[in-house]
Structure formats: structure tokens, C-alpha cells
JSON list of C-alpha atoms in Angstrom, two decimals:
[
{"chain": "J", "resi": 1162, "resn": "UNK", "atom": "CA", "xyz": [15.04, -3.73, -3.56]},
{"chain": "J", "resi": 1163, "resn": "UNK", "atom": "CA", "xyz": [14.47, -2.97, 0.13]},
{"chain": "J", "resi": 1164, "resn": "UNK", "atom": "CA", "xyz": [13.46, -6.15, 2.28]},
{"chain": "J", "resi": 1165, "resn": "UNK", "atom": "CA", "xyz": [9.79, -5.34, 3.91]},
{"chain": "J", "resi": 1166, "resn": "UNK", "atom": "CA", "xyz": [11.69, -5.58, 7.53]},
{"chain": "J", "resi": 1167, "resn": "UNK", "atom": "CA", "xyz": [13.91, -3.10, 6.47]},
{"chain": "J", "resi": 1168, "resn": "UNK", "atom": "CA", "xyz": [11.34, -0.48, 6.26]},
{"chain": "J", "resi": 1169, "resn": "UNK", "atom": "CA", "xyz": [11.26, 2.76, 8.34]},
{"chain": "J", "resi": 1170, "resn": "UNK", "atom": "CA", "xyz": [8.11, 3.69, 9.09]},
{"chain": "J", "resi": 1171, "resn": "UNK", "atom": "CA", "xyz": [6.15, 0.54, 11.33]},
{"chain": "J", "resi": 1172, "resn": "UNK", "atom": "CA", "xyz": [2.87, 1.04, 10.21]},
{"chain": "J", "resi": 1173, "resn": "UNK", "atom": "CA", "xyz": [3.99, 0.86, 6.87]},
{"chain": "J", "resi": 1174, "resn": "UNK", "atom": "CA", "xyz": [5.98, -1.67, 7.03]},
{"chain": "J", "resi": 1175, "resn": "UNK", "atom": "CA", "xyz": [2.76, -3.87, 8.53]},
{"chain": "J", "resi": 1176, "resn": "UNK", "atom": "CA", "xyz": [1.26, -2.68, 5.18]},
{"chain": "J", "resi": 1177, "resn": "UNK", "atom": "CA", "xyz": [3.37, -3.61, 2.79]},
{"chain": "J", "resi": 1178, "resn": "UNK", "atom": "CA", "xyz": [3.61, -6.84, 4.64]},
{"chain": "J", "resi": 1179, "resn": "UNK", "atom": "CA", "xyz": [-0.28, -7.57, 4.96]},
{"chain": "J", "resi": 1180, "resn": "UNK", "atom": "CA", "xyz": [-0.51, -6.34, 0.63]},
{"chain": "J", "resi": 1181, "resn": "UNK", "atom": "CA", "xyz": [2.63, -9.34, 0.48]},
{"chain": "J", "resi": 1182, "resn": "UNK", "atom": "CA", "xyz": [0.59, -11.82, 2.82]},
{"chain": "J", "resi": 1183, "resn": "UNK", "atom": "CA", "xyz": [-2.44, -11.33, 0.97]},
{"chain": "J", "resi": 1184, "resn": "UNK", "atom": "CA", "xyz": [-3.92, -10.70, 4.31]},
{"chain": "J", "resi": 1185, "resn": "UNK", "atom": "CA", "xyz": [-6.89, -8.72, 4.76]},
{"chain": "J", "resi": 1186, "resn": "UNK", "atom": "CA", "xyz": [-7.32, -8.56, 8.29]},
{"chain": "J", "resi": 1187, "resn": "UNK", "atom": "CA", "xyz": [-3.39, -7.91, 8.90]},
{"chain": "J", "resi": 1188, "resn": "UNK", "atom": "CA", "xyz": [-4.28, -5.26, 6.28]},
{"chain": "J", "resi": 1189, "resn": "UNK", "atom": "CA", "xyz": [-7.12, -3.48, 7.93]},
{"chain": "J", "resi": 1190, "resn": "UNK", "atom": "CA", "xyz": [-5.28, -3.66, 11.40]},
{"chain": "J", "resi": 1191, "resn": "UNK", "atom": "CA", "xyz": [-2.55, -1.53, 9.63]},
{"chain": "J", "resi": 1192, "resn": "UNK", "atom": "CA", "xyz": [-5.01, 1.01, 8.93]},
{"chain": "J", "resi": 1193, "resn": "UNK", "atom": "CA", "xyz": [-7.24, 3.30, 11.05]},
{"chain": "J", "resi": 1194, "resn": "UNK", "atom": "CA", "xyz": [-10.93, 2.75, 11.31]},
{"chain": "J", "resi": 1195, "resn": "UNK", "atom": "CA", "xyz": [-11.90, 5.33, 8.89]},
{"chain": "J", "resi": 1196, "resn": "UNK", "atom": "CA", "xyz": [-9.06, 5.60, 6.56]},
{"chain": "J", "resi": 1197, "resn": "UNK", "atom": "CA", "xyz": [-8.60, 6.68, 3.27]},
{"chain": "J", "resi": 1198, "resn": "UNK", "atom": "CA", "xyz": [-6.72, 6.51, 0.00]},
{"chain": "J", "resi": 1199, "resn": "UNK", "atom": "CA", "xyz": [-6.82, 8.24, -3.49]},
{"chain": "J", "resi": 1200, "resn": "UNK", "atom": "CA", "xyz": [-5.53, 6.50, -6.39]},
{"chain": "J", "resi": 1201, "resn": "UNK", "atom": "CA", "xyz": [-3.94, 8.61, -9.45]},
{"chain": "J", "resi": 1202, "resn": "UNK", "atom": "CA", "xyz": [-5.25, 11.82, -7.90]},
{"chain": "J", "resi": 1203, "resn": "UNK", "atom": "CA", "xyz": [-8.45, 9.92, -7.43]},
{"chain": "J", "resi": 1204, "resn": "UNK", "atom": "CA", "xyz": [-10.41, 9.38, -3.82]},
{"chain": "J", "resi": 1205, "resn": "UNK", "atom": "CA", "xyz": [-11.26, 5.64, -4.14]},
{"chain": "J", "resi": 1206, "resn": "UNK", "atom": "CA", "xyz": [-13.86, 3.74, -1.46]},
{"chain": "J", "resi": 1207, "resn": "UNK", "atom": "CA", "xyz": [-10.78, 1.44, -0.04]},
{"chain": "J", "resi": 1208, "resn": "UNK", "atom": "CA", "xyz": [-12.62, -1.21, 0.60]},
{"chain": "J", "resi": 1209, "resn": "UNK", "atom": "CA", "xyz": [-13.31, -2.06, -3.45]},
{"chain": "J", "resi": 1210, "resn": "UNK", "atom": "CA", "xyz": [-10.15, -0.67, -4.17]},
{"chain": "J", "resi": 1211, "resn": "UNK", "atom": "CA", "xyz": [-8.30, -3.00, -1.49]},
{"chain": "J", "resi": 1212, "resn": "UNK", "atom": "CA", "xyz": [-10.73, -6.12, -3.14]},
{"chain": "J", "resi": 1213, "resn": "UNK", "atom": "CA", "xyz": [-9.95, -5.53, -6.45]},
{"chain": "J", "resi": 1214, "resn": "UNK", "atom": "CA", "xyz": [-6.62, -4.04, -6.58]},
{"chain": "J", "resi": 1215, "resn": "UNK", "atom": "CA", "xyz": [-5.03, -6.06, -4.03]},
{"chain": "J", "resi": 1216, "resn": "UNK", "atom": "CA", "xyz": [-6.77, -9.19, -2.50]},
{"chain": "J", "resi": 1217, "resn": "UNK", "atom": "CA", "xyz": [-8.70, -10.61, -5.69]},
{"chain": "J", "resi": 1218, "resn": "UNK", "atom": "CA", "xyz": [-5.51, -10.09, -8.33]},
{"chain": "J", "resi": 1219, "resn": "UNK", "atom": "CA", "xyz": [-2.83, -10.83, -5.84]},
{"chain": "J", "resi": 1220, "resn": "UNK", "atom": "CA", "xyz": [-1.19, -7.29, -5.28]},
{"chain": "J", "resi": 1221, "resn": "UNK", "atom": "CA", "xyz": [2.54, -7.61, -4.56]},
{"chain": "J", "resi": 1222, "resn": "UNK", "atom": "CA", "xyz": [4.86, -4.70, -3.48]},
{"chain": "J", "resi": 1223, "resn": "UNK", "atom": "CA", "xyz": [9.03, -4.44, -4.36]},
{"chain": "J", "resi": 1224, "resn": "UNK", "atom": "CA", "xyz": [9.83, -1.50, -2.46]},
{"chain": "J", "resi": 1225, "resn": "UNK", "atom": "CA", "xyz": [12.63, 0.19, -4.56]},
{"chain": "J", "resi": 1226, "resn": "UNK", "atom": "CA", "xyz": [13.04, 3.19, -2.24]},
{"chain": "J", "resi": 1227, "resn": "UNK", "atom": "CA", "xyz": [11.93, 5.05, 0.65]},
{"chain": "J", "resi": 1228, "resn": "UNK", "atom": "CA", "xyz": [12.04, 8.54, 2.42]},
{"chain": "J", "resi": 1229, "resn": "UNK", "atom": "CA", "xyz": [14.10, 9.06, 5.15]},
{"chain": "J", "resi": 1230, "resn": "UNK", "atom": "CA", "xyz": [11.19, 9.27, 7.30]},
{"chain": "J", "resi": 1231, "resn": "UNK", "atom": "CA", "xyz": [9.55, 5.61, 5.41]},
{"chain": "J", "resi": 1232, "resn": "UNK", "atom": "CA", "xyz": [6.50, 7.62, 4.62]},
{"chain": "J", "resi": 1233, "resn": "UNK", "atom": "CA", "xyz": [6.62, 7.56, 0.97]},
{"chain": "J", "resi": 1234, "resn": "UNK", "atom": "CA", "xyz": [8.05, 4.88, -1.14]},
{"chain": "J", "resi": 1235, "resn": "UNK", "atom": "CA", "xyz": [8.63, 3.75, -4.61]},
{"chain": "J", "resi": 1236, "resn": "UNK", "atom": "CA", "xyz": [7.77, 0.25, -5.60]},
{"chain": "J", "resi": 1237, "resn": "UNK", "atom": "CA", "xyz": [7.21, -2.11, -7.85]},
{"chain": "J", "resi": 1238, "resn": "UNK", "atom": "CA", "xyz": [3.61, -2.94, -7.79]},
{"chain": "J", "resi": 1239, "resn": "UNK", "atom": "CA", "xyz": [2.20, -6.03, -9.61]},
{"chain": "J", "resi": 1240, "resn": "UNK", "atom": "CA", "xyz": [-1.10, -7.64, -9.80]},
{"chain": "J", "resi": 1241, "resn": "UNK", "atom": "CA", "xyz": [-2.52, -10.10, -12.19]},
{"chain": "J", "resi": 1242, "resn": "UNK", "atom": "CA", "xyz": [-4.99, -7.57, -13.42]},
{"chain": "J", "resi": 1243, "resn": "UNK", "atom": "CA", "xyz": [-2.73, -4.77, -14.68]},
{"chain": "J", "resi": 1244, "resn": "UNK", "atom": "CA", "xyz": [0.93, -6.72, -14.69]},
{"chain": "J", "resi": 1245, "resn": "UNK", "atom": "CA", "xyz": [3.51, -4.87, -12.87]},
{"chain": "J", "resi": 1246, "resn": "UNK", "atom": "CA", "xyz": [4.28, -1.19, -12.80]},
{"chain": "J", "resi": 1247, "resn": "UNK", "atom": "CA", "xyz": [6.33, 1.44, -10.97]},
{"chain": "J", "resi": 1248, "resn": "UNK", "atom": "CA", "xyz": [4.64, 3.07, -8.43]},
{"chain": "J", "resi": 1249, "resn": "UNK", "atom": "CA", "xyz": [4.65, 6.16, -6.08]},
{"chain": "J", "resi": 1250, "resn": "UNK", "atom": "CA", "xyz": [3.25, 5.59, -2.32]},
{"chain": "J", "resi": 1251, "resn": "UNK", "atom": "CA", "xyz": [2.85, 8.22, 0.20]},
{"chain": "J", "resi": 1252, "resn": "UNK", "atom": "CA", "xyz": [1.69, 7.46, 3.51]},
{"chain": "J", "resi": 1253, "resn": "UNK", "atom": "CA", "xyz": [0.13, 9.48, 6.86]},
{"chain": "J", "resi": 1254, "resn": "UNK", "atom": "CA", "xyz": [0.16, 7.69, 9.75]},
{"chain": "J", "resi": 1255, "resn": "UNK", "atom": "CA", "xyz": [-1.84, 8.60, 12.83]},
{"chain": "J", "resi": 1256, "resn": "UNK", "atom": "CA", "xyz": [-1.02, 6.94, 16.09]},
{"chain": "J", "resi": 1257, "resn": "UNK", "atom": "CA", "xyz": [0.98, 3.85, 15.05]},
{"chain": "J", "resi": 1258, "resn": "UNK", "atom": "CA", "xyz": [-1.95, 3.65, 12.24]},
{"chain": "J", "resi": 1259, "resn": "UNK", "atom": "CA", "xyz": [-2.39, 4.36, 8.82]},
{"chain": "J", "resi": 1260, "resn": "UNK", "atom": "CA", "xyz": [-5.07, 7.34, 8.46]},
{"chain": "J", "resi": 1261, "resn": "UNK", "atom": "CA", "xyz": [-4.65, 7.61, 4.77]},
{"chain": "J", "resi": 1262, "resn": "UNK", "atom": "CA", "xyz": [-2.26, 6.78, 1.50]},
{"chain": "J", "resi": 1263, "resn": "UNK", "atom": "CA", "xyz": [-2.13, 7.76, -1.85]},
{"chain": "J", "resi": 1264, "resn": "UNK", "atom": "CA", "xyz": [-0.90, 5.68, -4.37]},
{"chain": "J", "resi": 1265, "resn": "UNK", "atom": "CA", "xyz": [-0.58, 6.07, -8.35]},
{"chain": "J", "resi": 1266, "resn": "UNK", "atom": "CA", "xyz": [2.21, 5.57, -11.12]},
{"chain": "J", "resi": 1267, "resn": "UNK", "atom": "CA", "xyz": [5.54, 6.93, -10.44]}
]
């Protein structure tokens, strides 16, 4: 497993930390104002997905492995809706923010 402060990439690192935290607003400051995400090859509203995927079943992230550059990552994502599962997370990041990420099972 790869500690959260061990990650490349700093805006991802303050998003895997705020999905840890369970903190929303840590969460949205990671993020650019109109970001996006697809999940499964699926454009989600992030805002419901964020609610119900992360914040309201307690998402937690064990990053397994990164990309040299810390953009994309494989974890080990677990929530108390769907248990735990390995997942694949890629990541664009626009001016110290991310723009968008797409997420799904690895």
C-alpha cells in the first residue's frame, strides 16, 4: 500500500486524503468548480455520486499503485454500500485542481 503522503501528484493526493477524512469541503477544494467524473464508462452528476458513493457509506481509498506521473492509481476502494473492491482511478488536473476523474473496477 502507498501512504496518502506518499503520493505524486498534489491535487490528488488532497483527494484521496479529503475521500479518507470524510471531508466534503477538503473534497470540493481538491476539485475545480465545474468538474467532472464518469464512473464505469459512465458520466455521473458528482455531486450524488460524491453523497452516495463516498460521504453517506464512508468511502475509503488503499492506494496500491500509481503512475509515475500520480495521475492514475489503483486502489482499494471500500464503502459500506458495495464492500471493498479493486479499483482503477485516472485523474486530470488543471491548475493545482482536479478538472475531472474517472473511476471504475480495475
Amino acid at each position: 500500500m502507498i501512504r496518502t503522503d506518499a503520493l505524486n501528484e498534489p491535487a490528488v493526493r488532497a483527494f484521496v486524503s479529503a475521500v479518507n477524512a470524510g471531508d466534503r469541503e477538503a473534497f470540493h477544494q481538491a476539485l475545480t468548480e465545474n468538474a467532472t467524473m464518469s464512473d464505469d464508462g459512465s458520466d455521473r452528476s458528482l455531486d450524488e455520486w460524491a453523497d452516495r458513493e463516498i460521504f453517506d457509506s464512508h468511502g475509503h481509498m488503499d492506494v496500491q499503485s500509481q503512475d509515475s506521473a500520480g495521475r492514475t492509481l489503483i486502489a482499494d476502494y471500500r464503502n459500506d454500500t458495495w464492500g471493498e473492491m479493486r479499483t482503477k482511478w485516472h485523474f486530470t488536473v488543471d491548475d493545482g485542481k482536479i478538472s475531472r476523474f474517472d473511476t471504475g473496477q480495475a
